[in-house]
């Protein structure tokens, strides 16, 4: 076995072991009837993407679960893949074309799609390589892409089946349109932001010339498309006007006054304009009252010819000019400030325009019901449970899903229009003739499907559906989906209803929700804020294990976390601590081979074995409950505190003292045993360093990846040893603290007196005297329940004893008292300054909050400082 180097180099270690794992195919899954399956499908990252902190957290969680279950003996499949990301990918390629002075229209559809495929082949696997840098133990032989041949076939199959059942239809509807991206968006692709806009009150004159009705609107440019004015049927102010007509300001078009329950009499003037082509609620009113729909804003965001003199203007430019004209002609009554929620494109942040358009939709109500029942009856569990309420609320209020997109990159809608009779043919394969008239002139629909349509099929399309495959039979349904709360609607809900519809089964049993990774100030990481942190930068500087451990420690399901560089440093220090401990163990093992378990064990040996097996039980339970942050914390505490800071130091007493061969063998055995078990516990969290160290000490097997997960063994639990060691640790800590107070040099031995509270405790301390002497530099060590308190000594009280450090010979009492009185005067002066400041009302009222808080903290620190010095003076004067 290779000697563990002095310094840990994560870059050499990580590349070496990942290459080894790939060569040995240790991540490859094989359906095995003798084993229980555990499977995860990766949330497919966009082919345009680079690894960001959200990906790093999401995939670290998945990898921990997969590595843990693999070690537990499950047949594990972590299926990787990427998403074609229709709008995002097309946008990237169009930007590169624009740099050459070209557009997709210059190339034509076929050549442009070919160009996007070439781009995908060149750049699309970048993020997968980055996931490998992170240590992702996916079965790369099963790599899928949402537009590969198999997934594309599944998409066509689903579309045709839903269409045949009447669950996909084409119709006129108000959709969310992004003029910048030039495509429709589903409701959940629209991000709403509060906007401090205005409310314009506009006078609509009655056709009769006998009065007017005032209408309030937040979008005056849509006045040009009004086809009615609506009031509430119970609004006494307007009931006499229902059925009469008004003249549309500026354009002079004759439109009716109607009554409708939708109108809120408390909003604005209580009368609203109705624009069926540019508002979803108005569209519904228009259908109820058979109103015409006049499109005045086009797909490019410019006014159409129906806008009369404003034709060709940008929608916002039209707003400005129309308001000016309304004011000039006396139609504008008043303007008020008004806050409202404005929809923006999730991709480019442009303001969304509601447009009346012919689009393809999925009829959602029939599909939503069984998807809700799967959660309500417990077949699918959200972790944390509170997210199930969000999921159910959304499905209760769901609208039909607009699935057509006006772009070229994606799954083209499998619908063909007969150019001779107008018949629509929906088919899995391209038809050769019209099913109605037999004509051969067929034109395929120009639109492509929403990217999320293919993603919704991901859990089963990636395993071979619509064919019956071994993978589907064995690995489906999958075990858990790990994802952020931001895509519960985009993706999670859609996978659930498609799986139930086409597989007659749920897609996964658990949905583990994690939060966002925010910056140190709690802000969302974004390009615009410039606060994003590249995970690869962290990996380059500190290694993948450090990044993984940083992301998982302190992480709790469903909650956001903050990224601190200090925590990265702490994780790096943890890796170094483990590395140095392993070097100590390896150097002291020499040619040791663990043959037979030791016959007799020391107190320290029994203690660490008991603590190890309690930690095995605790860590296993945390992982099973998805409390990975708590599991990582328990690992950290055991490795840093119990194993490194205590057991390794205790082991030196045996290894370097007057011990016989049996005791030395026992301690070496326990050092090896504890370290080897700890490495297996740590492996899912820090796979690279655990493999490197494991390979350097005695072990069974070719790789820790396939080593069995440690099991808690009752025979090692020893409450008595833990209790006795607790006494030892309390006494040693007390001695160390008192030595530090009087600045005793680390190498200097000092007299220590221990007065246990009982004979039983006295026996425990006496049995452990060699540990206290060695770790506390306590020579001589005097132990007894009747021991008198030494004169002029520091004292500490611990649960089982009083501990004294006699000061005679350690310091000059007069000089120390003089120094303490001087320090006390300085501390009291600092304390008084803080008190005076905080007693000043002007300071508390006018100073920035953080300055006042800082002063309060200084006051508290100075109070504690004075108290400590006074206690010290009293003790020395006793």
PDB file of C-alpha atoms in Angstrom, residues 77 96 107 122 168 211 214 236 276 284 319 342 344 355 415 427 452 527 568 601 615 642 648 663 673 753 764 768 874:
ATOM      1  CA  UNK A  77     -29.292   3.358 -11.118  1.00  0.00           C
ATOM      2  CA  UNK A  96     -23.786  33.428 -32.652  1.00  0.00           C
ATOM      3  CA  UNK A 107     -30.557  29.745 -43.308  1.00  0.00           C
ATOM      4  CA  UNK A 122     -19.811  20.439 -29.694  1.00  0.00           C
ATOM      5  CA  UNK A 168     -54.905  17.735 -26.653  1.00  0.00           C
ATOM      6  CA  UNK A 211     -73.500  61.753 -20.619  1.00  0.00           C
ATOM      7  CA  UNK A 214     -65.622  56.662 -16.874  1.00  0.00           C
ATOM      8  CA  UNK A 236     -76.910  50.833  -9.070  1.00  0.00           C
ATOM      9  CA  UNK A 276     -61.132  40.105 -25.514  1.00  0.00           C
ATOM     10  CA  UNK A 284     -63.893  34.923 -20.980  1.00  0.00           C
ATOM     11  CA  UNK A 319     -49.299  54.015 -24.752  1.00  0.00           C
ATOM     12  CA  UNK A 342     -46.592  42.514 -14.272  1.00  0.00           C
ATOM     13  CA  UNK A 344     -42.145  38.887 -17.450  1.00  0.00           C
ATOM     14  CA  UNK A 355     -52.444  37.762 -27.080  1.00  0.00           C
ATOM     15  CA  UNK A 415     -49.841  17.442 -36.908  1.00  0.00           C
ATOM     16  CA  UNK A 427     -49.896  10.848 -36.355  1.00  0.00           C
ATOM     17  CA  UNK A 452     -41.341  20.692 -20.514  1.00  0.00           C
ATOM     18  CA  UNK A 527     -25.569  37.591 -13.344  1.00  0.00           C
ATOM     19  CA  UNK A 568     -15.477  26.357   2.437  1.00  0.00           C
ATOM     20  CA  UNK A 601      -9.318  -3.553  25.031  1.00  0.00           C
ATOM     21  CA  UNK A 615     -22.650   7.324  15.254  1.00  0.00           C
ATOM     22  CA  UNK A 642     -13.978  12.175  19.109  1.00  0.00           C
ATOM     23  CA  UNK A 648      -5.740   9.558  18.506  1.00  0.00           C
ATOM     24  CA  UNK A 663      -2.346  -3.737  24.241  1.00  0.00           C
ATOM     25  CA  UNK A 673     -11.062  -0.426  12.512  1.00  0.00           C
ATOM     26  CA  UNK A 753      -5.397  17.811  42.406  1.00  0.00           C
ATOM     27  CA  UNK A 764     -12.915   5.884  37.509  1.00  0.00           C
ATOM     28  CA  UNK A 768      -7.816   6.641  33.891  1.00  0.00           C
ATOM     29  CA  UNK A 874     -10.649  37.095  44.156  1.00  0.00           C
TER      30      UNK A 874
END
